[in-house]
Amino acid sequence: MFVNRRSFLSGIVGAAGLSALGSSIRVAPVLASTSPTGLAADPRRPQFHLLPAANWMNDPNAPIFFNDRYHMFYQYNPDGAFWGDMHWGHAVSTDMVHWQHLPVALAPTPGGPDADGCFTGTAAVLDGKVTIFYTGVRSAPEEQATSKDGSHSLLETQCLASAEDSELKVWTKLPAPVIAAPPAGMQVNGFRDPSPWRQGNTWYMTIGTGIANRGGAVLLYKSKDLRNWEYMHVLARRNQNGATTLDAFDPWEVWECPEFFALGDRHVLIYSTAGKGYWQSGRLDSEIMRFHPEQAGILDYGSYYAAKTQLDKSGNRILWGWIPEARPVEEHKAAGWAGLMSLPRVLTLGTDGRLRSRVAAEVNQLRGREQAVAIGAEESGNLRQINALRIEDCCGEIVCTAKRTHEPFEFALESAGGGTQWIRVKYDPLQPGQVTIDARPAPVLLGENDDLELHLYIDSSVIEVFVNQQAAWTKRVYPSGNTPQAMRVQWTGKTANIVSLSAWQMTPISANRLSA
Ligand code: FRU
């Protein structure tokens, strides 16, 4: 690894980033053999999320539905379960749920603009051909560098590669970057993660940056042919209209992985910085390409970063995110794998203009045996049924709807054998505009008569939680031992307030935890 991630990639594991990832529960150090057999036997490897067969992954890259297939590329280190030597891993699917691993799609070219790494990027389709834009990274003299941290100085340029085949396995790179430097006169910290889209006859592209002493920003470019790009202006930046003050200012701040797209009757910007993903929704004045954010929020309050979107085959806007590890580097190095992809989330806008997300219906095909609690008037009968619910092998889904009355309640997941509590979601009528997850607040704005709906996906060492599609919270958990554990629900409060509670055992997407 050639960079100091505190300064160069502050978003990934900077001090602020780590504190934003939430508390994770670690019961015991984890050691696994890194052979395929060892990986397959590691009960912490998720069973229905996409992750490489081994080694490190971070950001989703260029997700695209093309030629009847979903392609997912991702930041991948073929050398081990730690960040560095960025390649593009590749997997393909017919349904966004079951995947087949394909050979690495992009690798650094010695002597080229991406000699030290192929960073994050996005796909565009022109005349039936897929092109990817990505950030090439190489060491450069200080005066040319777009990122420096005292010991390294790196030049980030925006590069292009074209697919030579319909399976997107063979790529030809342009030898020189299409954007070789940040806008003239702009002092930047970070210049990366291009994301193009087409509007009428023009292509536009966002690039993430941080402007010296001003903080994170998104730069907007335009082009007629995908090759020649002209800088337009700053599309969004920290403190614009007061909409981006959700996080504390960090002088190293870079807005990474920005994306801008139409959703409903508005436009949405997403970006990631200091360990968290953010969204803004508002109006685009498309004559002059100025964005006026009206609402802002957090994409996910837990371990979730560098989100990217695509359209699915029906035109839904799908959000993917990188779920990082929340355990020490030495542990994931020893385990032989690190990082996974979130489940696909469908994005919509509420009538209030705020972003909603829910897991794509395609994931429902994995539901196996259902255990549904029949809530009656008798507390003891309800409790007996709740206590009997089991998610075997840490591989399941739970949906629970509860009435909001004047009494608090708490939903928790714990080891069936007793002892460890993995996550707890609490509703307190004194604060009706939020829930707390592991005692930390997440806003949920509900109408007076709306029930609270909790939706949990539990997969080995990850729990993705959704509350009324408004708050998402991804949590890493690391059960100890070499045998997969079972989990149970612990309900505190009146069970008569539960409207429905169902649990499904989920079917693994592969026979061997290698996710293909
Ligand atoms: C986000 C990020 C991107 C960069 C990539 C490098 O996690 O830092 O900005 O392109 O990861 O792996």
mmCIF file of N, CA, C and O in Angstrom, residues 24-97:
data_model
loop_
_atom_site.group_PDB
_atom_site.id
_atom_site.type_symbol
_atom_site.label_atom_id
_atom_site.label_comp_id
_atom_site.label_asym_id
_atom_site.label_seq_id
_atom_site.Cartn_x
_atom_site.Cartn_y
_atom_site.Cartn_z
ATOM 1 N N SER A 24 -18.944 -2.204 16.644
ATOM 2 C CA SER A 24 -19.162 -3.558 16.169
ATOM 3 C C SER A 24 -18.863 -4.471 17.346
ATOM 4 O O SER A 24 -18.133 -4.104 18.249
ATOM 5 N N ILE A 25 -19.449 -5.641 17.302
ATOM 6 C CA ILE A 25 -19.195 -6.548 18.412
ATOM 7 C C ILE A 25 -18.189 -7.579 17.977
ATOM 8 O O ILE A 25 -18.367 -8.248 16.968
ATOM 9 N N ARG A 26 -17.100 -7.667 18.700
ATOM 10 C CA ARG A 26 -16.117 -8.682 18.402
ATOM 11 C C ARG A 26 -15.967 -9.548 19.625
ATOM 12 O O ARG A 26 -15.679 -9.070 20.704
ATOM 13 N N VAL A 27 -16.168 -10.815 19.438
ATOM 14 C CA VAL A 27 -16.144 -11.671 20.606
ATOM 15 C C VAL A 27 -14.777 -12.288 20.798
ATOM 16 O O VAL A 27 -14.267 -12.376 21.879
ATOM 17 N N ALA A 28 -14.145 -12.690 19.705
ATOM 18 C CA ALA A 28 -12.838 -13.322 19.833
ATOM 19 C C ALA A 28 -12.081 -13.106 18.557
ATOM 20 O O ALA A 28 -12.673 -12.934 17.508
ATOM 21 N N PRO A 29 -10.740 -13.097 18.616
ATOM 22 C CA PRO A 29 -9.972 -12.948 17.378
ATOM 23 C C PRO A 29 -10.330 -14.074 16.423
ATOM 24 O O PRO A 29 -10.632 -15.184 16.842
ATOM 25 N N VAL A 30 -10.301 -13.732 15.149
ATOM 26 C CA VAL A 30 -10.729 -14.692 14.159
ATOM 27 C C VAL A 30 -9.528 -15.112 13.327
ATOM 28 O O VAL A 30 -8.825 -14.282 12.804
ATOM 29 N N LEU A 31 -9.285 -16.373 13.240
ATOM 30 C CA LEU A 31 -8.206 -16.855 12.387
ATOM 31 C C LEU A 31 -8.777 -17.898 11.447
ATOM 32 O O LEU A 31 -9.482 -18.799 11.853
ATOM 33 N N ALA A 32 -8.522 -17.723 10.167
ATOM 34 C CA ALA A 32 -9.044 -18.704 9.227
ATOM 35 C C ALA A 32 -7.953 -19.043 8.239
ATOM 36 O O ALA A 32 -7.072 -18.242 7.981
ATOM 37 N N SER A 33 -8.043 -20.218 7.706
ATOM 38 C CA SER A 33 -7.127 -20.569 6.633
ATOM 39 C C SER A 33 -7.598 -19.820 5.397
ATOM 40 O O SER A 33 -8.778 -19.642 5.181
ATOM 41 N N THR A 34 -6.647 -19.330 4.580
ATOM 42 C CA THR A 34 -7.077 -18.566 3.424
ATOM 43 C C THR A 34 -7.216 -19.425 2.170
ATOM 44 O O THR A 34 -7.389 -18.910 1.086
ATOM 45 N N SER A 35 -7.129 -20.733 2.311
ATOM 46 C CA SER A 35 -7.397 -21.593 1.164
ATOM 47 C C SER A 35 -8.901 -21.553 0.899
ATOM 48 O O SER A 35 -9.678 -21.214 1.794
ATOM 49 N N PRO A 36 -9.335 -21.903 -0.341
ATOM 50 C CA PRO A 36 -10.782 -21.914 -0.606
ATOM 51 C C PRO A 36 -11.548 -22.745 0.415
ATOM 52 O O PRO A 36 -12.627 -22.371 0.841
ATOM 53 N N THR A 37 -10.962 -23.862 0.856
ATOM 54 C CA THR A 37 -11.666 -24.690 1.843
ATOM 55 C C THR A 37 -11.797 -23.935 3.154
ATOM 56 O O THR A 37 -12.838 -23.965 3.803
ATOM 57 N N GLY A 38 -10.712 -23.247 3.531
ATOM 58 C CA GLY A 38 -10.759 -22.481 4.773
ATOM 59 C C GLY A 38 -11.779 -21.359 4.672
ATOM 60 O O GLY A 38 -12.559 -21.124 5.604
ATOM 61 N N LEU A 39 -11.802 -20.662 3.532
ATOM 62 C CA LEU A 39 -12.759 -19.567 3.355
ATOM 63 C C LEU A 39 -14.185 -20.104 3.383
ATOM 64 O O LEU A 39 -15.080 -19.513 3.981
ATOM 65 N N ALA A 40 -14.384 -21.249 2.743
ATOM 66 C CA ALA A 40 -15.726 -21.819 2.695
ATOM 67 C C ALA A 40 -16.198 -22.222 4.090
ATOM 68 O O ALA A 40 -17.400 -22.248 4.374
ATOM 69 N N ALA A 41 -15.239 -22.528 4.964
ATOM 70 C CA ALA A 41 -15.620 -22.982 6.305
ATOM 71 C C ALA A 41 -15.694 -21.829 7.302
ATOM 72 O O ALA A 41 -15.982 -22.048 8.477
ATOM 73 N N ASP A 42 -15.425 -20.613 6.846
ATOM 74 C CA ASP A 42 -15.414 -19.474 7.776
ATOM 75 C C ASP A 42 -16.849 -19.002 8.007
ATOM 76 O O ASP A 42 -17.471 -18.435 7.102
ATOM 77 N N PRO A 43 -17.402 -19.226 9.193
ATOM 78 C CA PRO A 43 -18.815 -18.901 9.419
ATOM 79 C C PRO A 43 -19.091 -17.408 9.380
ATOM 80 O O PRO A 43 -20.247 -16.998 9.428
ATOM 81 N N ARG A 44 -18.053 -16.585 9.314
ATOM 82 C CA ARG A 44 -18.275 -15.133 9.224
ATOM 83 C C ARG A 44 -18.398 -14.656 7.778
ATOM 84 O O ARG A 44 -18.730 -13.507 7.536
ATOM 85 N N ARG A 45 -18.134 -15.541 6.817
ATOM 86 C CA ARG A 45 -18.300 -15.121 5.419
ATOM 87 C C ARG A 45 -19.777 -15.145 5.046
ATOM 88 O O ARG A 45 -20.439 -16.177 5.148
ATOM 89 N N PRO A 46 -20.298 -13.994 4.598
ATOM 90 C CA PRO A 46 -21.717 -13.918 4.273
ATOM 91 C C PRO A 46 -22.134 -14.938 3.211
ATOM 92 O O PRO A 46 -21.321 -15.356 2.383
ATOM 93 N N GLN A 47 -23.409 -15.318 3.272
ATOM 94 C CA GLN A 47 -23.894 -16.380 2.381
ATOM 95 C C GLN A 47 -24.852 -15.887 1.314
ATOM 96 O O GLN A 47 -25.173 -16.623 0.399
ATOM 97 N N PHE A 48 -25.394 -14.658 1.468
ATOM 98 C CA PHE A 48 -26.244 -14.186 0.374
ATOM 99 C C PHE A 48 -25.920 -12.740 -0.035
ATOM 100 O O PHE A 48 -26.746 -12.043 -0.594
ATOM 101 N N HIS A 49 -24.695 -12.337 0.257
ATOM 102 C CA HIS A 49 -24.177 -11.075 -0.253
ATOM 103 C C HIS A 49 -23.042 -11.401 -1.231
ATOM 104 O O HIS A 49 -22.378 -12.428 -1.078
ATOM 105 N N LEU A 50 -22.805 -10.464 -2.162
ATOM 106 C CA LEU A 50 -21.684 -10.651 -3.087
ATOM 107 C C LEU A 50 -20.379 -10.242 -2.419
ATOM 108 O O LEU A 50 -20.284 -9.154 -1.838
ATOM 109 N N LEU A 51 -19.388 -11.125 -2.519
ATOM 110 C CA LEU A 51 -18.031 -10.765 -2.127
ATOM 111 C C LEU A 51 -17.081 -11.613 -2.959
ATOM 112 O O LEU A 51 -17.480 -12.655 -3.473
ATOM 113 N N PRO A 52 -15.836 -11.140 -3.170
ATOM 114 C CA PRO A 52 -14.935 -11.941 -3.987
ATOM 115 C C PRO A 52 -14.637 -13.291 -3.331
ATOM 116 O O PRO A 52 -14.816 -13.438 -2.115
ATOM 117 N N ALA A 53 -14.154 -14.227 -4.124
ATOM 118 C CA ALA A 53 -13.860 -15.564 -3.585
ATOM 119 C C ALA A 53 -12.788 -15.487 -2.493
ATOM 120 O O ALA A 53 -12.735 -16.334 -1.614
ATOM 121 N N ALA A 54 -11.952 -14.459 -2.560
ATOM 122 C CA ALA A 54 -10.930 -14.239 -1.523
ATOM 123 C C ALA A 54 -10.444 -12.807 -1.654
ATOM 124 O O ALA A 54 -10.780 -12.110 -2.605
ATOM 125 N N ASN A 55 -9.667 -12.353 -0.672
ATOM 126 C CA ASN A 55 -8.974 -11.054 -0.723
ATOM 127 C C ASN A 55 -9.889 -9.863 -0.428
ATOM 128 O O ASN A 55 -11.013 -10.023 -0.003
ATOM 129 N N TRP A 56 -9.320 -8.701 -0.716
ATOM 130 C CA TRP A 56 -9.949 -7.425 -0.335
ATOM 131 C C TRP A 56 -10.866 -6.893 -1.435
ATOM 132 O O TRP A 56 -10.517 -6.915 -2.616
ATOM 133 N N MET A 57 -12.022 -6.354 -1.047
ATOM 134 C CA MET A 57 -12.793 -5.516 -1.964
ATOM 135 C C MET A 57 -13.230 -4.245 -1.269
ATOM 136 O O MET A 57 -13.470 -4.235 -0.068
ATOM 137 N N ASN A 58 -13.296 -3.140 -2.049
ATOM 138 C CA ASN A 58 -14.012 -1.967 -1.547
ATOM 139 C C ASN A 58 -15.027 -1.519 -2.574
ATOM 140 O O ASN A 58 -15.844 -2.368 -2.999
ATOM 141 N N ASP A 59 -15.081 -0.285 -2.963
ATOM 142 C CA ASP A 59 -16.221 0.294 -3.692
ATOM 143 C C ASP A 59 -16.819 -0.551 -4.824
ATOM 144 O O ASP A 59 -16.080 -1.098 -5.638
ATOM 145 N N PRO A 60 -18.160 -0.508 -4.941
ATOM 146 C CA PRO A 60 -18.787 -0.974 -6.180
ATOM 147 C C PRO A 60 -18.349 -0.051 -7.316
ATOM 148 O O PRO A 60 -18.241 1.161 -7.120
ATOM 149 N N ASN A 61 -18.071 -0.619 -8.471
ATOM 150 C CA ASN A 61 -17.662 0.181 -9.635
ATOM 151 C C ASN A 61 -18.543 -0.163 -10.826
ATOM 152 O O ASN A 61 -18.788 -1.347 -11.101
ATOM 153 N N ALA A 62 -18.999 0.873 -11.527
ATOM 154 C CA ALA A 62 -19.675 0.720 -12.820
ATOM 155 C C ALA A 62 -20.742 -0.375 -12.852
ATOM 156 O O ALA A 62 -20.787 -1.158 -13.812
ATOM 157 N N PRO A 63 -21.629 -0.472 -11.866
ATOM 158 C CA PRO A 63 -22.679 -1.492 -11.985
ATOM 159 C C PRO A 63 -23.545 -1.169 -13.207
ATOM 160 O O PRO A 63 -23.882 -0.016 -13.437
ATOM 161 N N ILE A 64 -23.859 -2.188 -13.985
ATOM 162 C CA ILE A 64 -24.631 -1.918 -15.217
ATOM 163 C C ILE A 64 -25.417 -3.158 -15.621
ATOM 164 O O ILE A 64 -24.940 -4.288 -15.460
ATOM 165 N N PHE A 65 -26.650 -2.916 -16.126
ATOM 166 C CA PHE A 65 -27.431 -3.997 -16.738
ATOM 167 C C PHE A 65 -27.183 -3.892 -18.230
ATOM 168 O O PHE A 65 -27.538 -2.903 -18.863
ATOM 169 N N PHE A 66 -26.536 -4.895 -18.798
ATOM 170 C CA PHE A 66 -26.160 -4.821 -20.207
ATOM 171 C C PHE A 66 -26.297 -6.204 -20.816
ATOM 172 O O PHE A 66 -25.854 -7.189 -20.236
ATOM 173 N N ASN A 67 -26.940 -6.252 -21.981
ATOM 174 C CA ASN A 67 -27.056 -7.519 -22.694
ATOM 175 C C ASN A 67 -27.688 -8.599 -21.793
ATOM 176 O O ASN A 67 -27.189 -9.708 -21.695
ATOM 177 N N ASP A 68 -28.749 -8.200 -21.094
ATOM 178 C CA ASP A 68 -29.497 -9.118 -20.222
ATOM 179 C C ASP A 68 -28.747 -9.615 -18.995
ATOM 180 O O ASP A 68 -29.147 -10.609 -18.385
ATOM 181 N N ARG A 69 -27.669 -8.995 -18.670
ATOM 182 C CA ARG A 69 -26.911 -9.404 -17.482
ATOM 183 C C ARG A 69 -26.604 -8.192 -16.609
ATOM 184 O O ARG A 69 -26.363 -7.099 -17.125
ATOM 185 N N TYR A 70 -26.581 -8.433 -15.297
ATOM 186 C CA TYR A 70 -26.091 -7.406 -14.378
ATOM 187 C C TYR A 70 -24.591 -7.623 -14.184
ATOM 188 O O TYR A 70 -24.165 -8.735 -13.833
ATOM 189 N N HIS A 71 -23.837 -6.569 -14.428
ATOM 190 C CA HIS A 71 -22.389 -6.652 -14.196
ATOM 191 C C HIS A 71 -22.045 -5.807 -12.987
ATOM 192 O O HIS A 71 -22.476 -4.663 -12.879
ATOM 193 N N MET A 72 -21.265 -6.375 -12.118
ATOM 194 C CA MET A 72 -20.768 -5.618 -10.977
ATOM 195 C C MET A 72 -19.245 -5.673 -11.020
ATOM 196 O O MET A 72 -18.650 -6.750 -11.075
ATOM 197 N N PHE A 73 -18.636 -4.508 -11.029
ATOM 198 C CA PHE A 73 -17.184 -4.416 -10.890
ATOM 199 C C PHE A 73 -16.933 -3.851 -9.493
ATOM 200 O O PHE A 73 -17.833 -3.259 -8.883
ATOM 201 N N TYR A 74 -15.762 -4.026 -8.996
ATOM 202 C CA TYR A 74 -15.496 -3.512 -7.644
ATOM 203 C C TYR A 74 -13.998 -3.348 -7.445
ATOM 204 O O TYR A 74 -13.184 -3.992 -8.122
ATOM 205 N N GLN A 75 -13.641 -2.467 -6.539
ATOM 206 C CA GLN A 75 -12.244 -2.249 -6.178
ATOM 207 C C GLN A 75 -11.726 -3.519 -5.518
ATOM 208 O O GLN A 75 -12.319 -4.015 -4.539
ATOM 209 N N TYR A 76 -10.629 -4.034 -6.042
ATOM 210 C CA TYR A 76 -10.174 -5.359 -5.630
ATOM 211 C C TYR A 76 -8.661 -5.395 -5.525
ATOM 212 O O TYR A 76 -7.960 -4.877 -6.406
ATOM 213 N N ASN A 77 -8.171 -5.975 -4.454
ATOM 214 C CA ASN A 77 -6.737 -6.181 -4.314
ATOM 215 C C ASN A 77 -6.435 -7.678 -4.456
ATOM 216 O O ASN A 77 -6.746 -8.459 -3.559
ATOM 217 N N PRO A 78 -5.820 -8.084 -5.567
ATOM 218 C CA PRO A 78 -5.563 -9.524 -5.757
ATOM 219 C C PRO A 78 -4.457 -10.054 -4.848
ATOM 220 O O PRO A 78 -4.257 -11.266 -4.762
ATOM 221 N N ASP A 79 -3.764 -9.141 -4.146
ATOM 222 C CA ASP A 79 -2.602 -9.576 -3.356
ATOM 223 C C ASP A 79 -2.945 -9.966 -1.919
ATOM 224 O O ASP A 79 -2.073 -10.419 -1.178
ATOM 225 N N GLY A 80 -4.155 -9.726 -1.479
ATOM 226 C CA GLY A 80 -4.480 -10.105 -0.102
ATOM 227 C C GLY A 80 -5.686 -9.360 0.419
ATOM 228 O O GLY A 80 -6.339 -8.602 -0.304
ATOM 229 N N ALA A 81 -5.961 -9.568 1.702
ATOM 230 C CA ALA A 81 -7.167 -8.996 2.312
ATOM 231 C C ALA A 81 -6.853 -7.664 2.987
ATOM 232 O O ALA A 81 -7.090 -7.471 4.172
ATOM 233 N N PHE A 82 -6.273 -6.751 2.225
ATOM 234 C CA PHE A 82 -5.960 -5.411 2.709
ATOM 235 C C PHE A 82 -6.030 -4.478 1.504
ATOM 236 O O PHE A 82 -5.909 -4.910 0.349
ATOM 237 N N TRP A 83 -6.201 -3.177 1.768
ATOM 238 C CA TRP A 83 -6.322 -2.228 0.660
ATOM 239 C C TRP A 83 -4.984 -2.048 -0.044
ATOM 240 O O TRP A 83 -3.942 -1.972 0.602
ATOM 241 N N GLY A 84 -4.990 -1.918 -1.362
ATOM 242 C CA GLY A 84 -3.777 -1.622 -2.114
ATOM 243 C C GLY A 84 -3.843 -2.230 -3.507
ATOM 244 O O GLY A 84 -4.698 -3.086 -3.780
ATOM 245 N N ASP A 85 -2.980 -1.761 -4.405
ATOM 246 C CA ASP A 85 -2.845 -2.307 -5.755
ATOM 247 C C ASP A 85 -4.210 -2.484 -6.430
ATOM 248 O O ASP A 85 -4.573 -3.575 -6.872
ATOM 249 N N MET A 86 -4.931 -1.368 -6.540
ATOM 250 C CA MET A 86 -6.333 -1.484 -6.946
ATOM 251 C C MET A 86 -6.545 -1.974 -8.377
ATOM 252 O O MET A 86 -6.113 -1.356 -9.342
ATOM 253 N N HIS A 87 -7.252 -3.088 -8.470
ATOM 254 C CA HIS A 87 -7.727 -3.668 -9.722
ATOM 255 C C HIS A 87 -9.252 -3.540 -9.745
ATOM 256 O O HIS A 87 -9.853 -3.160 -8.728
ATOM 257 N N TRP A 88 -9.868 -3.903 -10.849
ATOM 258 C CA TRP A 88 -11.331 -4.008 -10.884
ATOM 259 C C TRP A 88 -11.722 -5.493 -10.926
ATOM 260 O O TRP A 88 -11.466 -6.183 -11.919
ATOM 261 N N GLY A 89 -12.307 -5.979 -9.831
ATOM 262 C CA GLY A 89 -12.901 -7.313 -9.827
ATOM 263 C C GLY A 89 -14.187 -7.257 -10.642
ATOM 264 O O GLY A 89 -14.719 -6.182 -10.933
ATOM 265 N N HIS A 90 -14.713 -8.423 -11.010
ATOM 266 C CA HIS A 90 -15.878 -8.461 -11.895
ATOM 267 C C HIS A 90 -16.747 -9.668 -11.567
ATOM 268 O O HIS A 90 -16.228 -10.778 -11.392
ATOM 269 N N ALA A 91 -18.059 -9.454 -11.469
ATOM 270 C CA ALA A 91 -18.995 -10.563 -11.277
ATOM 271 C C ALA A 91 -20.226 -10.280 -12.129
ATOM 272 O O ALA A 91 -20.540 -9.125 -12.423
ATOM 273 N N VAL A 92 -20.921 -11.337 -12.515
ATOM 274 C CA VAL A 92 -22.073 -11.172 -13.401
ATOM 275 C C VAL A 92 -23.260 -11.947 -12.825
ATOM 276 O O VAL A 92 -23.082 -12.946 -12.131
ATOM 277 N N SER A 93 -24.475 -11.438 -13.120
ATOM 278 C CA SER A 93 -25.669 -12.022 -12.515
ATOM 279 C C SER A 93 -26.859 -11.834 -13.456
ATOM 280 O O SER A 93 -26.893 -10.885 -14.248
ATOM 281 N N THR A 94 -27.842 -12.699 -13.327
ATOM 282 C CA THR A 94 -29.072 -12.463 -14.093
ATOM 283 C C THR A 94 -30.116 -11.774 -13.221
ATOM 284 O O THR A 94 -31.124 -11.298 -13.726
ATOM 285 N N ASP A 95 -29.891 -11.734 -11.907
ATOM 286 C CA ASP A 95 -30.967 -11.253 -11.020
ATOM 287 C C ASP A 95 -30.496 -10.338 -9.881
ATOM 288 O O ASP A 95 -31.279 -10.040 -8.973
ATOM 289 N N MET A 96 -29.248 -9.921 -9.864
ATOM 290 C CA MET A 96 -28.671 -9.068 -8.813
ATOM 291 C C MET A 96 -28.526 -9.809 -7.478
ATOM 292 O O MET A 96 -28.230 -9.219 -6.454
ATOM 293 N N VAL A 97 -28.777 -11.124 -7.502
ATOM 294 C CA VAL A 97 -28.727 -11.905 -6.255
ATOM 295 C C VAL A 97 -27.706 -13.038 -6.360
ATOM 296 O O VAL A 97 -26.866 -13.215 -5.478
#
